[in-house]
Amino acid sequence: MVYKVKPYQKFRILFYSKVNSTNQVARQFAEQGEPEGLLVITEQQTAGKGRCGKHWFSVAGESLCFSLLLRPVNKNPEQCPQLALILGLSLAQTMEKVGFQPQLKWPNDVYLNGKKIAGILLESMVQSDRFQWVIAGVGVNLNVKRESFPQMLQESATSLFIEGKKEIIADQFLQKFLSIFSSWYGNWRENDQAQHLLAEYSKRSMVLGRIVTHEKQGKRYQARVERIDEYGGLWLIQQGKRYRLSWGEISLIMDDQPQI
């Protein structure tokens, strides 16, 4: 069942009691020509997707799962990592407003006390080197109880409820997020100046100065993170040689100490 909810911050909100994937629903609207600003949210997501084809775990009534339909038609695919930074930073700043101190793991994860608390999945359509649409899927472990997590996730994932010992009202959290995101996104749409975005993101980064591992062309590499550039790319240094990742999955070496 689907309900139209009163618009907020220029977003038209569709609430579904149950869907396979909010990204899938939003994508269908995008392909039908729906304008920018649609937000698809659900009480229960049965086949949520994470990056690299992974399953995104969620709990009905305890997780916050939604997708935004965006049409940044003046931007090119090289600028997509910037959008991931905007979404991650907006989530982090929203959590700060309700009393938490999260960290950001490049390119699109949010952590709290060393455990994953939120993730972002971007899907897009490009024509003539310009975005036709972008679907930004967001999953937040809002009020998930520890016993609700599968055994395999109990040591690596957490929720705002677990960390704060109190329930977070989903509507209020979402409204705070949309207000923050709208400001960052509107500024990004209007100009190409990313210095302030980069500075705010970098302050909350958990990977700068750290040794990470990543896969490239079927091989596993280990390098130290040097910086995040204005396009959202990650610069690493390995044996004196610097190179850049525009996207990808990285893992922290947990006993490593940051060097900034």
Coordinates of C-alpha atoms in Angstrom, one line a residue:
M1 CA 0.0 0.0 0.0
V2 CA 1.3 3.5 -0.8
Y3 CA 0.4 6.8 0.8
K4 CA 1.2 10.3 -0.4
V5 CA 2.6 12.3 2.5
K6 CA 2.6 16.1 2.8
P7 CA 5.6 17.5 0.9
Y8 CA 8.6 18.7 2.9
Q9 CA 11.5 20.9 1.8
K10 CA 10.2 20.7 -1.8
F11 CA 10.4 16.9 -1.7
R12 CA 7.3 14.9 -2.8
I13 CA 7.0 12.0 -0.4
L14 CA 5.6 8.6 -1.2
F15 CA 5.3 6.2 1.8
Y16 CA 5.0 2.5 1.1
S17 CA 4.2 0.0 3.8
K18 CA 6.4 -2.6 2.1
V19 CA 8.6 -2.8 -1.0
N20 CA 11.4 -4.9 -2.3
S21 CA 13.7 -1.9 -2.7
T22 CA 13.1 1.9 -2.5
N23 CA 15.8 2.4 -5.1
Q24 CA 13.9 0.1 -7.5
V25 CA 10.6 2.0 -7.0
A26 CA 12.4 5.4 -7.4
R27 CA 14.1 4.2 -10.6
Q28 CA 10.8 3.2 -12.1
F29 CA 9.5 6.8 -11.5
A30 CA 12.7 8.2 -12.9
E31 CA 12.4 6.2 -16.1
Q32 CA 8.8 7.4 -16.5
G33 CA 10.0 11.1 -16.4
E34 CA 9.1 12.0 -12.8
P35 CA 10.7 15.4 -11.9
E36 CA 13.5 15.8 -9.4
G37 CA 12.5 15.8 -5.8
L38 CA 10.6 12.5 -5.3
L39 CA 11.3 10.7 -2.0
V40 CA 10.3 7.1 -1.7
I41 CA 10.3 5.8 1.9
T42 CA 9.1 2.4 3.3
E43 CA 8.2 0.8 6.6
Q44 CA 9.7 -2.5 5.4
Q45 CA 12.3 -3.2 2.7
T46 CA 12.6 -6.9 1.7
A47 CA 15.4 -6.8 -0.8
G48 CA 17.4 -3.7 0.0
K49 CA 20.7 -3.3 -1.9
G50 CA 24.1 -2.2 -0.8
R51 CA 27.2 -1.4 -2.8
C52 CA 28.8 -4.1 -5.0
G53 CA 25.5 -6.1 -5.1
K54 CA 25.5 -6.7 -1.3
H55 CA 22.3 -7.1 0.6
W56 CA 21.3 -4.2 2.9
F57 CA 20.0 -5.5 6.2
S58 CA 17.0 -3.6 7.6
V59 CA 14.3 -4.2 10.2
A60 CA 10.6 -3.2 9.7
G61 CA 9.8 -0.3 12.0
E62 CA 13.4 0.0 13.3
S63 CA 15.3 1.0 10.2
L64 CA 15.0 4.1 8.1
C65 CA 15.1 3.3 4.4
F66 CA 14.4 5.8 1.6
S67 CA 15.5 6.9 -1.9
L68 CA 15.7 10.3 -3.5
L69 CA 15.2 11.0 -7.2
L70 CA 17.6 13.7 -8.3
R71 CA 18.3 15.2 -11.7
P72 CA 21.6 17.1 -11.6
V73 CA 21.5 17.5 -15.4
N74 CA 24.3 20.1 -15.4
K75 CA 26.8 17.6 -13.7
N76 CA 28.9 14.9 -15.4
P77 CA 29.7 11.4 -14.1
E78 CA 33.1 12.5 -12.8
Q79 CA 31.3 14.6 -10.2
C80 CA 29.2 11.7 -8.8
P81 CA 31.6 11.0 -5.9
Q82 CA 30.9 14.6 -4.8
L83 CA 27.3 13.7 -4.4
A84 CA 28.3 10.7 -2.2
L85 CA 30.2 13.1 0.0
I86 CA 27.2 15.4 0.3
L87 CA 24.9 12.5 1.3
G88 CA 27.3 11.1 3.8
L89 CA 28.1 14.5 5.3
S90 CA 24.3 15.4 5.5
L91 CA 23.7 12.1 7.4
A92 CA 26.6 12.8 9.8
Q93 CA 25.4 16.4 10.5
T94 CA 21.9 15.1 11.1
M95 CA 23.2 12.6 13.7
E96 CA 25.2 15.4 15.3
K97 CA 22.0 17.4 15.7
V98 CA 20.6 14.5 17.8
G99 CA 23.7 14.1 20.0
F100 CA 26.0 11.7 18.2
Q101 CA 29.6 12.0 16.8
P102 CA 29.7 9.9 13.7
Q103 CA 32.6 9.4 11.3
L104 CA 32.6 9.0 7.5
K105 CA 34.2 6.1 5.7
W106 CA 34.9 6.9 2.0
P107 CA 33.1 6.7 -0.2
N108 CA 29.6 6.3 1.2
D109 CA 29.4 4.8 4.7
V110 CA 28.7 6.3 8.1
Y111 CA 30.2 4.9 11.3
L112 CA 29.6 5.4 15.0
N113 CA 32.0 4.1 17.6
G114 CA 33.8 2.0 15.0
K115 CA 30.6 0.3 13.7
K116 CA 28.6 0.9 10.6
I117 CA 25.4 2.8 11.2
A118 CA 24.3 4.0 7.7
G119 CA 25.1 3.4 4.0
I120 CA 24.4 5.1 0.7
L121 CA 23.8 3.5 -2.8
L122 CA 23.9 5.7 -5.9
E123 CA 22.5 4.6 -9.2
S124 CA 22.3 6.8 -12.3
M125 CA 21.5 7.2 -16.0
V126 CA 23.9 9.2 -18.1
Q127 CA 23.5 10.5 -21.7
S128 CA 25.9 12.7 -23.6
D129 CA 28.2 12.9 -20.6
R130 CA 25.4 14.4 -18.4
F131 CA 23.3 12.9 -15.7
Q132 CA 19.7 12.2 -16.7
W133 CA 18.8 11.1 -13.2
V134 CA 20.4 9.8 -10.0
I135 CA 18.8 7.6 -7.4
A136 CA 20.3 8.1 -3.9
G137 CA 19.4 5.2 -1.7
V138 CA 19.9 5.7 2.1
G139 CA 19.7 3.2 4.8
V140 CA 20.1 4.2 8.5
N141 CA 20.1 1.8 11.5
L142 CA 17.8 4.1 13.5
N143 CA 16.2 2.1 16.2
V144 CA 17.5 -1.4 15.5
K145 CA 17.9 -3.4 18.6
R146 CA 21.0 -5.4 19.1
E147 CA 19.2 -8.7 19.1
S148 CA 17.6 -7.7 15.7
F149 CA 20.9 -7.8 14.0
P150 CA 22.1 -11.2 12.6
Q151 CA 24.9 -12.8 14.6
M152 CA 27.4 -12.0 11.8
L153 CA 26.6 -8.2 12.0
Q154 CA 26.4 -7.7 15.8
E155 CA 30.1 -6.9 16.0
S156 CA 30.3 -4.7 12.9
A157 CA 27.0 -2.8 12.9
T158 CA 25.2 -0.6 15.4
S159 CA 22.2 1.8 15.6
L160 CA 21.4 5.1 17.1
F161 CA 19.2 3.3 19.6
I162 CA 22.0 1.0 20.8
E163 CA 24.5 3.9 21.1
G164 CA 22.1 6.5 22.6
K165 CA 19.8 4.2 24.7
K166 CA 16.7 6.0 23.4
E167 CA 14.5 5.8 20.4
I168 CA 14.8 8.4 17.6
I169 CA 11.6 9.6 16.0
A170 CA 12.0 8.8 12.3
D171 CA 10.0 11.7 10.9
Q172 CA 12.0 14.2 12.8
F173 CA 15.3 12.6 11.8
L174 CA 14.3 12.6 8.1
Q175 CA 13.2 16.2 8.2
K176 CA 16.5 17.3 9.7
F177 CA 18.3 15.3 7.1
L178 CA 16.3 16.8 4.2
S179 CA 16.9 20.4 5.5
I180 CA 20.7 19.8 5.6
F181 CA 20.9 17.9 2.4
S182 CA 18.8 20.5 0.5
S183 CA 21.3 23.2 1.4
W184 CA 24.4 21.2 0.4
Y185 CA 22.8 19.8 -2.8
G186 CA 21.4 23.2 -3.9
N187 CA 24.8 24.8 -3.5
W188 CA 26.4 21.9 -5.4
R189 CA 23.9 22.3 -8.3
E190 CA 24.6 26.0 -8.6
N191 CA 28.4 26.0 -8.6
D192 CA 31.5 23.9 -8.7
Q193 CA 33.2 25.1 -5.6
A194 CA 33.7 22.1 -3.3
Q195 CA 36.2 23.4 -0.8
H196 CA 33.8 23.9 2.1
L197 CA 32.1 20.5 1.4
L198 CA 35.5 18.9 1.3
A199 CA 36.7 20.6 4.5
E200 CA 33.6 19.5 6.4
Y201 CA 33.7 16.0 5.1
S202 CA 37.4 15.6 5.8
K203 CA 37.0 16.7 9.5
R204 CA 34.7 13.7 10.0
S205 CA 36.7 11.2 7.9
M206 CA 37.9 8.0 9.6
V207 CA 40.2 7.0 6.7
L208 CA 42.6 10.1 6.3
G209 CA 46.1 9.1 7.3
R210 CA 45.1 5.5 7.8
I211 CA 46.4 2.3 6.0
V212 CA 43.7 0.7 4.0
T213 CA 43.3 -2.3 1.7
H214 CA 41.5 -2.2 -1.6
E215 CA 41.0 -4.3 -4.7
K216 CA 42.0 -3.2 -8.2
Q217 CA 41.9 -5.3 -11.4
G218 CA 41.6 -8.5 -9.3
K219 CA 44.5 -7.8 -7.0
R220 CA 44.6 -6.6 -3.4
Y221 CA 46.6 -3.6 -2.5
Q222 CA 47.6 -1.9 0.8
A223 CA 48.3 1.8 1.0
R224 CA 48.0 4.9 3.2
V225 CA 45.2 7.4 2.6
E226 CA 46.7 10.8 1.9
R227 CA 43.7 13.0 1.1
I228 CA 40.3 13.4 -0.6
D229 CA 40.3 15.7 -3.6
E230 CA 37.7 18.3 -4.7
Y231 CA 36.0 15.7 -7.0
G232 CA 35.5 13.2 -4.2
G233 CA 38.4 11.0 -5.2
L234 CA 40.7 9.2 -2.7
W235 CA 44.4 9.7 -3.0
L236 CA 46.7 7.0 -1.6
I237 CA 50.4 6.6 -1.3
Q238 CA 52.2 3.3 -1.5
Q239 CA 56.0 3.0 -1.4
G240 CA 56.3 6.7 -2.3
K241 CA 54.0 6.5 -5.3
R242 CA 50.7 8.3 -5.3
Y243 CA 47.5 7.2 -7.1
R244 CA 43.8 8.0 -7.1
L245 CA 40.6 5.9 -6.6
S246 CA 37.5 7.5 -7.9
W247 CA 35.3 4.8 -6.4
G248 CA 35.6 1.4 -4.8
E249 CA 35.5 -0.5 -1.6
I250 CA 38.3 0.0 1.0
S251 CA 38.9 -1.7 4.3
L252 CA 40.8 -0.2 7.3
I253 CA 43.7 -1.9 9.0
M254 CA 42.2 -1.7 12.4
D255 CA 45.4 -1.7 14.5
D256 CA 46.9 1.1 12.4
Q257 CA 47.3 4.6 13.8
P258 CA 46.5 7.6 11.6
Q259 CA 49.3 9.8 10.3
I260 CA 48.2 13.2 9.2

